[in-house]
mmCIF file of C-alpha atoms (C1' of nucleotides) in Angstrom:
data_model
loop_
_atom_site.group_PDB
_atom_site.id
_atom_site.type_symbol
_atom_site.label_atom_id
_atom_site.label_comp_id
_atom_site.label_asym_id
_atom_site.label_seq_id
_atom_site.Cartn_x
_atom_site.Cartn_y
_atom_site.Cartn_z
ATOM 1 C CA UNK A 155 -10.255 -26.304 15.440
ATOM 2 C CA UNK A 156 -8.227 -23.493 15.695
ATOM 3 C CA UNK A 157 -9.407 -20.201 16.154
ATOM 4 C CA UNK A 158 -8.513 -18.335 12.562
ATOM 5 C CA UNK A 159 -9.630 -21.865 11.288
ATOM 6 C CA UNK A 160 -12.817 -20.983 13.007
ATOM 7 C CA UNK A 161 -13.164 -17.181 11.496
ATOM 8 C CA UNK A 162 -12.362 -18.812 8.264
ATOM 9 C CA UNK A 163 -15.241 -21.873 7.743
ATOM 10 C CA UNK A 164 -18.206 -20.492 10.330
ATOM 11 C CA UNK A 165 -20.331 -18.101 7.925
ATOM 12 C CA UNK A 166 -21.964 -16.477 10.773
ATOM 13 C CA UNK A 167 -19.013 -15.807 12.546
ATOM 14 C CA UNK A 168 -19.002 -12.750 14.933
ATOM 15 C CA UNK A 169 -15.406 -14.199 16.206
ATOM 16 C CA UNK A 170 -12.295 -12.161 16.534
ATOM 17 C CA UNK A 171 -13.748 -9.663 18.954
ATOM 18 C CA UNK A 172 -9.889 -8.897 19.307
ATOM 19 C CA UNK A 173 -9.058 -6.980 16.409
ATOM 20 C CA UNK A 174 -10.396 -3.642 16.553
ATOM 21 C CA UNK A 175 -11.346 -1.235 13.792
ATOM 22 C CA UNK A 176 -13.509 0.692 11.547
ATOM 23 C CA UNK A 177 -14.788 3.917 11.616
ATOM 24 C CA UNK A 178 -17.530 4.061 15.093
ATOM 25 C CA UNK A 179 -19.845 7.051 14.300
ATOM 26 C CA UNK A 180 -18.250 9.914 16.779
ATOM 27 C CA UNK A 181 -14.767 8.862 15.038
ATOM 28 C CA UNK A 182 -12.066 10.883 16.687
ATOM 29 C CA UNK A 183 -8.464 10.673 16.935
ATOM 30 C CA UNK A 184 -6.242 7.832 15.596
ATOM 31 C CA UNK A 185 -7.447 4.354 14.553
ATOM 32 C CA UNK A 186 -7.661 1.469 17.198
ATOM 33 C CA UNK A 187 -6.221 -1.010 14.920
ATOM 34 C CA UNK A 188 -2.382 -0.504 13.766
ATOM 35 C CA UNK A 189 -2.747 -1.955 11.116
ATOM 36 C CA UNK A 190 -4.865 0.651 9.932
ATOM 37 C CA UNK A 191 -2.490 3.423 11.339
ATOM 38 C CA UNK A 192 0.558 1.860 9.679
ATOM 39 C CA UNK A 193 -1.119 1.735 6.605
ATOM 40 C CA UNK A 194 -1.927 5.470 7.021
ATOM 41 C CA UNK A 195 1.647 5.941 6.961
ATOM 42 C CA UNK A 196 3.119 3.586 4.844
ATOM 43 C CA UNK A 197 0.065 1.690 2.752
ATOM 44 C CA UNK A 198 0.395 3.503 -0.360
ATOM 45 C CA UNK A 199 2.381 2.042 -3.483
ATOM 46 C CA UNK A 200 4.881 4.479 -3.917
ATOM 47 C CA UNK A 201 5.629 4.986 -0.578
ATOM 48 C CA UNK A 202 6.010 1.209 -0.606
ATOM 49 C CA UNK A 203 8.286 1.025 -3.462
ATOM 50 C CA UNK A 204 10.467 4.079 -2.011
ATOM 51 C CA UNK A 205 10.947 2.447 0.837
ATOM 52 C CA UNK A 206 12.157 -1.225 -1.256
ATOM 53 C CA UNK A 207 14.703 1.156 -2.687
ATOM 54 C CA UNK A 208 16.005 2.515 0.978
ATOM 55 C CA UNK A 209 16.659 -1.181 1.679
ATOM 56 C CA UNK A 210 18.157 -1.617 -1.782
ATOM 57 C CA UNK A 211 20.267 1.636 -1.003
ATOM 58 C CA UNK A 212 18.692 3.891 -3.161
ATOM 59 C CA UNK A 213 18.446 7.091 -1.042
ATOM 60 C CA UNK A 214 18.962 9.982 -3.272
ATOM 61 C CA UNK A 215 16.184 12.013 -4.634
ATOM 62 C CA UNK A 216 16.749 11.404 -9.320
ATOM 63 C CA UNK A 217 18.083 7.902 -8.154
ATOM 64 C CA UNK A 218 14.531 7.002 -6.453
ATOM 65 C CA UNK A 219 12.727 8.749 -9.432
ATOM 66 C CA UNK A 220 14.805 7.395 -12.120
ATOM 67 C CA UNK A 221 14.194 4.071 -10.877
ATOM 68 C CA UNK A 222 10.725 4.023 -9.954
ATOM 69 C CA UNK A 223 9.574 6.386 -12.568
ATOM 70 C CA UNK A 224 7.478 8.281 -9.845
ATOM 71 C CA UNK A 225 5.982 12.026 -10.738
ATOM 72 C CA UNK A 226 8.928 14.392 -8.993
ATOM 73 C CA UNK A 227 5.966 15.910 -7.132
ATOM 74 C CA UNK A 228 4.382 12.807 -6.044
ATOM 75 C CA UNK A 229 7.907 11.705 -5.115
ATOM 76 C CA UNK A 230 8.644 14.609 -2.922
ATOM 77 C CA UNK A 231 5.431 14.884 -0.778
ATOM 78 C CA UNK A 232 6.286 10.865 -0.674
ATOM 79 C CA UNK A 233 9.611 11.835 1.187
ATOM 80 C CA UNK A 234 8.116 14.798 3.129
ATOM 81 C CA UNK A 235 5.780 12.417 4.644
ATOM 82 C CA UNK A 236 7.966 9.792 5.306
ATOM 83 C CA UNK A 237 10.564 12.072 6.799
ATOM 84 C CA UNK A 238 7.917 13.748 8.967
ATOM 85 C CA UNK A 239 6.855 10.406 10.323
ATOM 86 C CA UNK A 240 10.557 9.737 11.205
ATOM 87 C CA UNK A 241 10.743 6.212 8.913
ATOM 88 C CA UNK A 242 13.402 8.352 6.647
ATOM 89 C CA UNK A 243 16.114 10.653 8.105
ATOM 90 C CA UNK A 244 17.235 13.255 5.485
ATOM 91 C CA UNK A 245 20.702 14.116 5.819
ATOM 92 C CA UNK A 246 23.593 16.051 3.925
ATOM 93 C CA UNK A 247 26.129 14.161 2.153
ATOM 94 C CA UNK A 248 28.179 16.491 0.646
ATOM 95 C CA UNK A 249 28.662 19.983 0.429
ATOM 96 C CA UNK A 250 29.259 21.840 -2.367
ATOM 97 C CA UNK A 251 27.090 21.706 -3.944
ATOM 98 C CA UNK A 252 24.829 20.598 -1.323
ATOM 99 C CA UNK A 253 22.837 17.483 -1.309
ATOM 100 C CA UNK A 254 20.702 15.712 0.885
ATOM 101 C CA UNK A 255 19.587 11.734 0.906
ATOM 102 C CA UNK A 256 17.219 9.970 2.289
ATOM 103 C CA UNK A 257 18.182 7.047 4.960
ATOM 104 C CA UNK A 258 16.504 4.861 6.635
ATOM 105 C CA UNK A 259 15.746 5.460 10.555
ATOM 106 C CA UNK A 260 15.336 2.536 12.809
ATOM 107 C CA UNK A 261 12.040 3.226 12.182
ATOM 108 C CA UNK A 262 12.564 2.449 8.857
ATOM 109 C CA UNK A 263 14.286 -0.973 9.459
ATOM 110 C CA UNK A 264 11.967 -2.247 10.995
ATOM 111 C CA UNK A 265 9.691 -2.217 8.338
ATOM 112 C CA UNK A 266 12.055 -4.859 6.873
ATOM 113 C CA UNK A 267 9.656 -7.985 7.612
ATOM 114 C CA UNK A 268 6.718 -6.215 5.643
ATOM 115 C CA UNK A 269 8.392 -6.266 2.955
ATOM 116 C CA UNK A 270 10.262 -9.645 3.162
ATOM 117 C CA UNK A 271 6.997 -10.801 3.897
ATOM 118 C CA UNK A 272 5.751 -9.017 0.445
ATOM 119 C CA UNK A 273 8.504 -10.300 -1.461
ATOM 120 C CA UNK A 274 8.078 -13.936 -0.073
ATOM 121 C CA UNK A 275 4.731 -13.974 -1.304
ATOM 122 C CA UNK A 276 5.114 -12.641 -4.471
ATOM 123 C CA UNK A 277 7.558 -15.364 -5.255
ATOM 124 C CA UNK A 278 5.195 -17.685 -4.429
ATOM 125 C CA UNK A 279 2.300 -17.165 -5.871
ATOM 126 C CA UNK A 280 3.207 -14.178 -8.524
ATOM 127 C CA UNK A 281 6.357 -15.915 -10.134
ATOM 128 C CA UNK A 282 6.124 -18.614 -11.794
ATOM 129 C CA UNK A 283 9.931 -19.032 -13.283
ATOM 130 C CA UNK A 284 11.164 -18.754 -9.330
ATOM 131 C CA UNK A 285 11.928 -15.781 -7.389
ATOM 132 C CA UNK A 286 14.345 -13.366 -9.161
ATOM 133 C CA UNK A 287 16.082 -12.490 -5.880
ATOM 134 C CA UNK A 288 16.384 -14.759 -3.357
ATOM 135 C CA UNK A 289 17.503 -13.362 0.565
ATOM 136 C CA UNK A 290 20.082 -15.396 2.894
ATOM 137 C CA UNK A 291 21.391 -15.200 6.238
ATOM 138 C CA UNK A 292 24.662 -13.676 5.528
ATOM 139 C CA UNK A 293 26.914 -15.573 7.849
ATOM 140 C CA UNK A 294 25.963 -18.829 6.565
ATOM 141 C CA UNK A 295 24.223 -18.589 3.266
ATOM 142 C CA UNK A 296 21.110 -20.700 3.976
ATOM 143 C CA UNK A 297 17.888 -18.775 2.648
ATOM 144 C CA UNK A 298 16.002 -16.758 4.992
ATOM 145 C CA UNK A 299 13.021 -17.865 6.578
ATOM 146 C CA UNK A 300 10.478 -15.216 7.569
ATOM 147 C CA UNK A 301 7.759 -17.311 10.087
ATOM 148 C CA UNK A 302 5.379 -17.204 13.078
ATOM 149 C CA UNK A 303 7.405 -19.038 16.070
ATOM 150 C CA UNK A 304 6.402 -19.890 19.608
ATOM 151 C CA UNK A 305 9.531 -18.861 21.734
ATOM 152 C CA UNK A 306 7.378 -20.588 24.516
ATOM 153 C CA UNK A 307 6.949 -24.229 22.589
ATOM 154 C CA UNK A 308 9.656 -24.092 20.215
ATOM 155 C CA UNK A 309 7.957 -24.590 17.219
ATOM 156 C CA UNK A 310 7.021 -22.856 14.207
ATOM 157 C CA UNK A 311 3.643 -22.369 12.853
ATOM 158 C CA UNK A 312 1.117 -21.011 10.612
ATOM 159 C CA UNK A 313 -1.934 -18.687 10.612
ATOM 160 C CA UNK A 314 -4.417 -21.293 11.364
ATOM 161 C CA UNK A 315 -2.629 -21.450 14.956
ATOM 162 C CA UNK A 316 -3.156 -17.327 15.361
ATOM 163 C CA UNK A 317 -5.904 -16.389 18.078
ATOM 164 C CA UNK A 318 -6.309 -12.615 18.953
ATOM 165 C CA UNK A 319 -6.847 -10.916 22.289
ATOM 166 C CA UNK A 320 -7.399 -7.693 23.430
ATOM 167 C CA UNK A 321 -3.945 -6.177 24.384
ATOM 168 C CA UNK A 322 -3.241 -3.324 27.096
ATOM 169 C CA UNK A 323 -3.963 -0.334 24.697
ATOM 170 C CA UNK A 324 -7.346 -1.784 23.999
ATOM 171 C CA UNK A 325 -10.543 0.456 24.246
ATOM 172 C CA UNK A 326 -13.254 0.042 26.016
ATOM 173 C CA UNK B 129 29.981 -5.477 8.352
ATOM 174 C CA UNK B 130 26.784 -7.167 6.825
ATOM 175 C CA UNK B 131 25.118 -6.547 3.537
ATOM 176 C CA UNK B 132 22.549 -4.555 4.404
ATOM 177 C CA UNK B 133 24.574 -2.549 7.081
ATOM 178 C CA UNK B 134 26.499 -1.767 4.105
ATOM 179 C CA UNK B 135 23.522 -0.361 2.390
ATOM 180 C CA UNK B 136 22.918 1.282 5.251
ATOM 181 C CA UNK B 137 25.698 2.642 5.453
ATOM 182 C CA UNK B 138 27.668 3.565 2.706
ATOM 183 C CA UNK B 139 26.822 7.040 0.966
ATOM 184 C CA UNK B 140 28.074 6.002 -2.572
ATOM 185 C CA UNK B 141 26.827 2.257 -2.362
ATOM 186 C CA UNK B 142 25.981 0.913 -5.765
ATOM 187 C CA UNK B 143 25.188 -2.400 -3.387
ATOM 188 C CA UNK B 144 22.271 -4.721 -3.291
ATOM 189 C CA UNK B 145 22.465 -5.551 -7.412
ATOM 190 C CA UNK B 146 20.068 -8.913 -6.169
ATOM 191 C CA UNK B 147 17.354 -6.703 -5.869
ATOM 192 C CA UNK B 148 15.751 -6.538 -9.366
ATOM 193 C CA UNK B 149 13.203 -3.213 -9.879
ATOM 194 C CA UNK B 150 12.703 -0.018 -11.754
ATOM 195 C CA UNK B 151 11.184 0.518 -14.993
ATOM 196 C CA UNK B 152 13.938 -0.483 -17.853
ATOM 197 C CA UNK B 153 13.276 1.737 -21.284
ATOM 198 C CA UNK B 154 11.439 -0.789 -23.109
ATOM 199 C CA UNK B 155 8.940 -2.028 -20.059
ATOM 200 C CA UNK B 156 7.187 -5.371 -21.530
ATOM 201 C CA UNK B 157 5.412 -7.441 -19.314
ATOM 202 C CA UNK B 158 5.181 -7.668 -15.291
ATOM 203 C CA UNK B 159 7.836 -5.978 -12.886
ATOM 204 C CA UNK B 160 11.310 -8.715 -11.957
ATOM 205 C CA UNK B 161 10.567 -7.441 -8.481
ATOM 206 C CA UNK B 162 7.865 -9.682 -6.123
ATOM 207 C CA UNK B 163 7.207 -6.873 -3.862
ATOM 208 C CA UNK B 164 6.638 -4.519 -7.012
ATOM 209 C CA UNK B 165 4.207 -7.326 -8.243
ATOM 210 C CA UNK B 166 2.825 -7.906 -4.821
ATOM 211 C CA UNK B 167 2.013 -4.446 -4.285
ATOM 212 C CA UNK B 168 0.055 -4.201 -7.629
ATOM 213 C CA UNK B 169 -2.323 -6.346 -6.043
ATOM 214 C CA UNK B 170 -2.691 -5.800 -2.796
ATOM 215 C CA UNK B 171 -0.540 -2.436 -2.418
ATOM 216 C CA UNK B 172 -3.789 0.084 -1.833
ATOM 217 C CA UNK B 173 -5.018 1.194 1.517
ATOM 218 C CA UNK B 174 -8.792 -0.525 0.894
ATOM 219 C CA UNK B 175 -7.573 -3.763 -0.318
ATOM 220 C CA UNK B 176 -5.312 -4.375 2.823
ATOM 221 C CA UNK B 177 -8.021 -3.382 5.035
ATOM 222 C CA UNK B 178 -10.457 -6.005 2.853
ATOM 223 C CA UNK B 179 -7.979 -8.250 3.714
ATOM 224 C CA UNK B 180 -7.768 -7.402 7.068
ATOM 225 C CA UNK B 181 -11.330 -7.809 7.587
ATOM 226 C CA UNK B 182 -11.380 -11.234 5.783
ATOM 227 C CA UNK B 183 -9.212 -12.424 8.852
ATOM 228 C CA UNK B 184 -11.415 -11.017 11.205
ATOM 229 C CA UNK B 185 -14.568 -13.373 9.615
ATOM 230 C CA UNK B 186 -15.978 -10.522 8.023
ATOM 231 C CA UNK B 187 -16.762 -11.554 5.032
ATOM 232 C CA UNK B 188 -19.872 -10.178 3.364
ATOM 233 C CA UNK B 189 -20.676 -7.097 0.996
ATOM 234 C CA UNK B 190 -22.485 -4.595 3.485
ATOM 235 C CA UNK B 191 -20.249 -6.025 6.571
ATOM 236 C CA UNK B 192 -17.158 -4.857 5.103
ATOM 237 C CA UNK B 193 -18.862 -2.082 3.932
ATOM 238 C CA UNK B 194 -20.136 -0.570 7.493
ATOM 239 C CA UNK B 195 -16.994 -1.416 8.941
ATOM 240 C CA UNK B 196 -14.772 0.057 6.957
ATOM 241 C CA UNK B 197 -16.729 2.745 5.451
ATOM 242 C CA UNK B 198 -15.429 1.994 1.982
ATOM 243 C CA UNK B 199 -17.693 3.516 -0.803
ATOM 244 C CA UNK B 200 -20.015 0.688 -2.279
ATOM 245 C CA UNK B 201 -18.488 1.115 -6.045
ATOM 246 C CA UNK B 202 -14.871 1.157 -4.370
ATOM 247 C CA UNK B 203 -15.521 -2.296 -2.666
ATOM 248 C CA UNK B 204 -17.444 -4.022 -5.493
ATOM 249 C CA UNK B 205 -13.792 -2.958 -7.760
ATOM 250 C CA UNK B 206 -11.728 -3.928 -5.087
ATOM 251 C CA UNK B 207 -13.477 -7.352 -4.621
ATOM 252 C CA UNK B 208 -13.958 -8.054 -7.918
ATOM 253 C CA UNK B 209 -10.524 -7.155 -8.582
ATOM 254 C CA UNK B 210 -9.311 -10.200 -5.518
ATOM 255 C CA UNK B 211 -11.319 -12.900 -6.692
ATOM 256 C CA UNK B 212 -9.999 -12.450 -9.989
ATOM 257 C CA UNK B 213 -6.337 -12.638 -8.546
ATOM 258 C CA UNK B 214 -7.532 -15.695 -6.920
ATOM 259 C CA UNK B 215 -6.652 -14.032 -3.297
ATOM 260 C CA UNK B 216 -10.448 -14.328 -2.322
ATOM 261 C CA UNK B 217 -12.414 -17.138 -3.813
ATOM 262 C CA UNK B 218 -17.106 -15.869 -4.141
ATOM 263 C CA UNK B 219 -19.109 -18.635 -2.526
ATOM 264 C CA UNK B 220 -22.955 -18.869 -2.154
ATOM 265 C CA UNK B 221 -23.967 -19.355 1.416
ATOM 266 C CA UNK B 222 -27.934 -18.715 0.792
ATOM 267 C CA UNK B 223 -29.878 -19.933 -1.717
ATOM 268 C CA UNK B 224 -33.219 -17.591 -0.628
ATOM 269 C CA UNK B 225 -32.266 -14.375 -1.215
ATOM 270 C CA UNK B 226 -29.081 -15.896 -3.424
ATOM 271 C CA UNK B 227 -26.241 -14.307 -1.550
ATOM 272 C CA UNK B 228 -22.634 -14.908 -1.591
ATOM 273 C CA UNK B 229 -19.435 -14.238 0.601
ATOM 274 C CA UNK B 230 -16.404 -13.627 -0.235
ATOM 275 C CA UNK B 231 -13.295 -15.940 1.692
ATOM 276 C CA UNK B 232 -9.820 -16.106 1.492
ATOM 277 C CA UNK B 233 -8.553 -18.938 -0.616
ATOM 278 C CA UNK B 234 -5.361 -20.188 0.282
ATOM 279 C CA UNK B 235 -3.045 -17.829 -1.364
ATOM 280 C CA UNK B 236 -5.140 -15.147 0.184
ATOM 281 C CA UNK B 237 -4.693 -16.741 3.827
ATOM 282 C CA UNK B 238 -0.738 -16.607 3.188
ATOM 283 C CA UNK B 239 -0.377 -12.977 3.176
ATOM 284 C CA UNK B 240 -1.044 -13.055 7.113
ATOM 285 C CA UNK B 241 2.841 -12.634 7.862
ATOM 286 C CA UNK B 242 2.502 -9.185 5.655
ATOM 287 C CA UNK B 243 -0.603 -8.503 8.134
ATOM 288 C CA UNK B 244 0.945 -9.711 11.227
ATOM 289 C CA UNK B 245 4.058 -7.402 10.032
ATOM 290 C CA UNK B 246 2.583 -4.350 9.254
ATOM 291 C CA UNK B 247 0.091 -4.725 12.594
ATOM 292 C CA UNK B 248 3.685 -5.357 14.903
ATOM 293 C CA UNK B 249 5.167 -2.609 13.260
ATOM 294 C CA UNK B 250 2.211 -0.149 14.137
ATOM 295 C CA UNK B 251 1.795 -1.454 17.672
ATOM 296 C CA UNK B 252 5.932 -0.666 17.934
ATOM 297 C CA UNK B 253 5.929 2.551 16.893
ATOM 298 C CA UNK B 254 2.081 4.085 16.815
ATOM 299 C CA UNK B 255 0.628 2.463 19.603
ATOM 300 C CA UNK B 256 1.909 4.783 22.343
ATOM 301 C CA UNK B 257 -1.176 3.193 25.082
ATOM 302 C CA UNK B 258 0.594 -0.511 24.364
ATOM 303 C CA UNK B 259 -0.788 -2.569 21.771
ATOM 304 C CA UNK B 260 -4.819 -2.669 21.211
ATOM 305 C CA UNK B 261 -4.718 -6.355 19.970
ATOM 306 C CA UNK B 262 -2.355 -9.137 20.372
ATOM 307 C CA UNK B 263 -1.878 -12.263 18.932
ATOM 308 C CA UNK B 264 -0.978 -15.342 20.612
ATOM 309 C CA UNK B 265 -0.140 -18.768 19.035
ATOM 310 C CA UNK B 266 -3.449 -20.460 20.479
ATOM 311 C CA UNK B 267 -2.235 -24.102 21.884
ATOM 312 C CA UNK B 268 -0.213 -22.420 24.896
ATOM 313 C CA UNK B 269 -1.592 -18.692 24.926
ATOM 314 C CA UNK B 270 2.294 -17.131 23.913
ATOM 315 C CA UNK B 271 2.295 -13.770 22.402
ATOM 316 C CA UNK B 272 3.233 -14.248 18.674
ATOM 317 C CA UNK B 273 6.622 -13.576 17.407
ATOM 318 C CA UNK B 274 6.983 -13.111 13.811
ATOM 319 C CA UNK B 275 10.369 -12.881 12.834
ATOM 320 C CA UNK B 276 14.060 -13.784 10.766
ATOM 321 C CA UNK B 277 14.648 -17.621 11.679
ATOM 322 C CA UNK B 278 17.752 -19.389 10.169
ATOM 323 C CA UNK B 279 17.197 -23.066 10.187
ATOM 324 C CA UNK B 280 20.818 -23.754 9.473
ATOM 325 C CA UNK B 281 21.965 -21.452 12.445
ATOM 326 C CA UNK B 282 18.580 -22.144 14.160
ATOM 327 C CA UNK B 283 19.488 -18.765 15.576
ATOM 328 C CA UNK B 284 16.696 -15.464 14.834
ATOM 329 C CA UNK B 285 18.583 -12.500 13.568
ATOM 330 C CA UNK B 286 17.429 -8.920 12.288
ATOM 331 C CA UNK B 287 17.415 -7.080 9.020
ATOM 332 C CA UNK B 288 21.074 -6.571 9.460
ATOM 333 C CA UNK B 289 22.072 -9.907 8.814
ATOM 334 C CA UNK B 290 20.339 -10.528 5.583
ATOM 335 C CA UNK B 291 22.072 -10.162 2.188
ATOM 336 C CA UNK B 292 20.420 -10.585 -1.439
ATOM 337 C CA UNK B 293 21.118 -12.626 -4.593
ATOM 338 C CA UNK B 294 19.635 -13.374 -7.842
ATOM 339 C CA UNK B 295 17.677 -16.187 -7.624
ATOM 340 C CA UNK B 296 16.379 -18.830 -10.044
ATOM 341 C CA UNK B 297 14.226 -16.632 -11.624
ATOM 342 C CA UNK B 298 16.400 -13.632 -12.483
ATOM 343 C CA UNK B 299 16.430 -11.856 -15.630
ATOM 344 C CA UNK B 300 19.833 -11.434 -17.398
ATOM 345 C "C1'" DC C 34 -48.628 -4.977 -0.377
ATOM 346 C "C1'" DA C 35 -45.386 -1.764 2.036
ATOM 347 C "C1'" DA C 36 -41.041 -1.562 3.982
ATOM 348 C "C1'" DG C 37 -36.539 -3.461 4.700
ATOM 349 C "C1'" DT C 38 -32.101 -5.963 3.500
ATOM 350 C "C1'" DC C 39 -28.393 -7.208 0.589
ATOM 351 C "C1'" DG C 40 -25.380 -6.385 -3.165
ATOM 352 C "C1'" DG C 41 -24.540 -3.957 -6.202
ATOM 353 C "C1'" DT C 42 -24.512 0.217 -10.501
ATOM 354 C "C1'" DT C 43 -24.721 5.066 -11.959
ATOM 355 C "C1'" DC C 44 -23.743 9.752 -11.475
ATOM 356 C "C1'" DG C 45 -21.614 14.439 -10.682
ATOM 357 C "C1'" DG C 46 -18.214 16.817 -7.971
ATOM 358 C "C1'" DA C 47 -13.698 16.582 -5.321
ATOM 359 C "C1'" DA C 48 -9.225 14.927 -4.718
ATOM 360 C "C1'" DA C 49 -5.146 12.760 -6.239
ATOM 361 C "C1'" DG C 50 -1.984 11.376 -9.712
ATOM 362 C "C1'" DT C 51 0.601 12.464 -14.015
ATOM 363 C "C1'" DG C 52 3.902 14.413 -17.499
ATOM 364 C "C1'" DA C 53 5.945 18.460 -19.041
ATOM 365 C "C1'" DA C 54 7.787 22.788 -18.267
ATOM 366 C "C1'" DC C 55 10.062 25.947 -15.172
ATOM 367 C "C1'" DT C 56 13.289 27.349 -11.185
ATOM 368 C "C1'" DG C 57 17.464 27.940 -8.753
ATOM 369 C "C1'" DA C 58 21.787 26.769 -6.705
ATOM 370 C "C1'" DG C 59 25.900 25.205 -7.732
ATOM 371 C "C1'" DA C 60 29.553 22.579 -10.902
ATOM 372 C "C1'" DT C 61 31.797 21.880 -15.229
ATOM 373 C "C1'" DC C 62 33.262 22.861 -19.926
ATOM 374 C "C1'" DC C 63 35.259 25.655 -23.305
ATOM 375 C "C1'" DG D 257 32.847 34.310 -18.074
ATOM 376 C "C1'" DG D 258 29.066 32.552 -20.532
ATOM 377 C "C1'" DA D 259 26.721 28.161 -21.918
ATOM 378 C "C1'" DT D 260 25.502 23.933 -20.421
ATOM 379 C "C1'" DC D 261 24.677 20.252 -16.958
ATOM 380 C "C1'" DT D 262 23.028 18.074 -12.576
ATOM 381 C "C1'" DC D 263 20.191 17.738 -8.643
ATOM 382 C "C1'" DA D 264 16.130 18.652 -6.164
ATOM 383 C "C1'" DG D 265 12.506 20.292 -6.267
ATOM 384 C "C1'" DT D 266 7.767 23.526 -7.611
ATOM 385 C "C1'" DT D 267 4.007 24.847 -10.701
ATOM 386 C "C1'" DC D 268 0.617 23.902 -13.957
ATOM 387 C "C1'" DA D 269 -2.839 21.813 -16.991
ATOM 388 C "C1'" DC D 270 -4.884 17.545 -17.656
ATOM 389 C "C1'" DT D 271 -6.549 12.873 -16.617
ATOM 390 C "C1'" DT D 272 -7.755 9.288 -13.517
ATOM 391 C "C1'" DT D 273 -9.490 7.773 -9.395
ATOM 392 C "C1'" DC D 274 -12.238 8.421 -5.314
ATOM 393 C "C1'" DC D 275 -16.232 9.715 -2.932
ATOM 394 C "C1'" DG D 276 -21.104 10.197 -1.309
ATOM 395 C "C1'" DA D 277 -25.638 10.060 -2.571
ATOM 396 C "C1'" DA D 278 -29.135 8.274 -5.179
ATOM 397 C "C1'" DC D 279 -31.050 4.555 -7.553
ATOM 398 C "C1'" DC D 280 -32.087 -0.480 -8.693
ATOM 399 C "C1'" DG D 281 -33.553 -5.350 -8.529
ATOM 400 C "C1'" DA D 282 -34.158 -9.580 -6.171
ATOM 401 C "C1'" DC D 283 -35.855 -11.315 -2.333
ATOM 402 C "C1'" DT D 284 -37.910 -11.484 2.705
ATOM 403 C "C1'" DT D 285 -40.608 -9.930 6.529
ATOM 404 C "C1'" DG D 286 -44.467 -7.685 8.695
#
DNA sequence: CAAGTCGGTTCGGAAAGTGAACTGAGATCC
DNA sequence: GGATCTCAGTTCACTTTCCGAACCGACTTG
């Protein structure tokens, strides 16, 4: 039995000693877990959705807002935050008169699998007449395939085959 | 130049058309976009965390409770709000006191990759003392790489490489 | 029978979100 | 050259949600 099987059929389980987090009594600084610290950053809906619309291309300020319907002011302490945290880069585009968009940093990109990972899930379970978009690997066409693999044994997996350890920036 | 490169790219882009989203004038019914209707479930900073925890083993009211710090009325809504969506399923594990636990069913156990995605991203780029956890695909001990796999190609690629279309389920 | 645990609900105040109105720089129209 | 328009916000009043603390009821343990 694997060991997320284990965490997920023992009642009693006090397993998965690896993942760190919650909030110890004398809580200072950041979060142990990154999970929790990326979802201080980016765990919010709109933030979410502003980001689906960087990937989309949407990167100016009425475009976002026209398409998402967010609040302007909501929208802009969105962007402020995002920009501070260097996932968006805000740069001029033109000059006269002058405007300012929002692009993604590498940063940024990399968020890509989060929300592939979003968007694969919603189609499967939250879509019941198939997904309305469907992603490809551009050179050859063949639907992409977002998935846990084992450079090590070749293979792909699943969750059940996921054990956790503490990793070097582990506290004691 | 790929797709999203484009995107990237290109000030003016009026790109990426696969991607349905936004809120059309008269908005019936639920959002074209998975990750829109992903988020409305599980796009809030407590619910991921829930979820988070659920991996971990922790599974009951007060656990979750003292180790997130979640207020008690907060958690009950949140929980209440899962089983309902089918992502956690309630199951008695006492009979004296009746108490029940709360475990992911299997649609809940297949948002790991949006876990595993978010907690990579984090240990990337807000984990400056190394990761705190890692996760290893258990049978040979290999840290665990989540990523873009073509099975056509059978090559991984990035972002970059992916482009969008409508799928089966688009709406005209 | 008193105290403790678990899993909540209820309540009042604080924070965040929301839509509408306003601002201000510059472009465009007539 | 004045009126209007666009873009990118800010400000404001109002509503919703969140939060912490207190309370509750079923049951167990001492």
């Amino acid at each position: 039995m694997s060991a997320l099987q284990d965490r997920l059929e023992r009642p009693d389980a006090a397993v998965a000693r690896g993942v760190t987090g919650g909030v110890e009594p004398g809580d200072d600084g950041p979060p142990a877990c990154s999970i929790e610290q990326a979802l201080q950053l980016v765990g919010d809906r709109w933030t979410m959705l502003i980001l689906r619309d960087a990937f989309r291309g949407i990167r100016r300020f009425d475009e976002i807002r026209r398409d998402l319907g967010t609040p302007r002011a909501v929208l802009a302490e969105r962007l402020r935050k995002l920009v501070d945290a260097g996932i968006l880069q805000r740069r001029r585009y033109q000059e006269h008169p002058p405007r300012d968009e929002y692009r993604l940093t590498d940063m940024g990109r990399e968020l890509s699998p989060i929300l592939v990972a979003l968007m694969h899930w919603g189609d499967r379970w939250l879509q019941d007449a198939g997904p309305p978009t469907v992603l490809v690997h551009e050179p050859c066409g063949t639907d992409v395939h977002l998935g846990f693999h084992c450079p090590a044994c070749g293979v792909d997996f699943g969750p059940l085959e996921i054990a956790s350890r503490p990793g070097p920036g582990a506290r004691p």
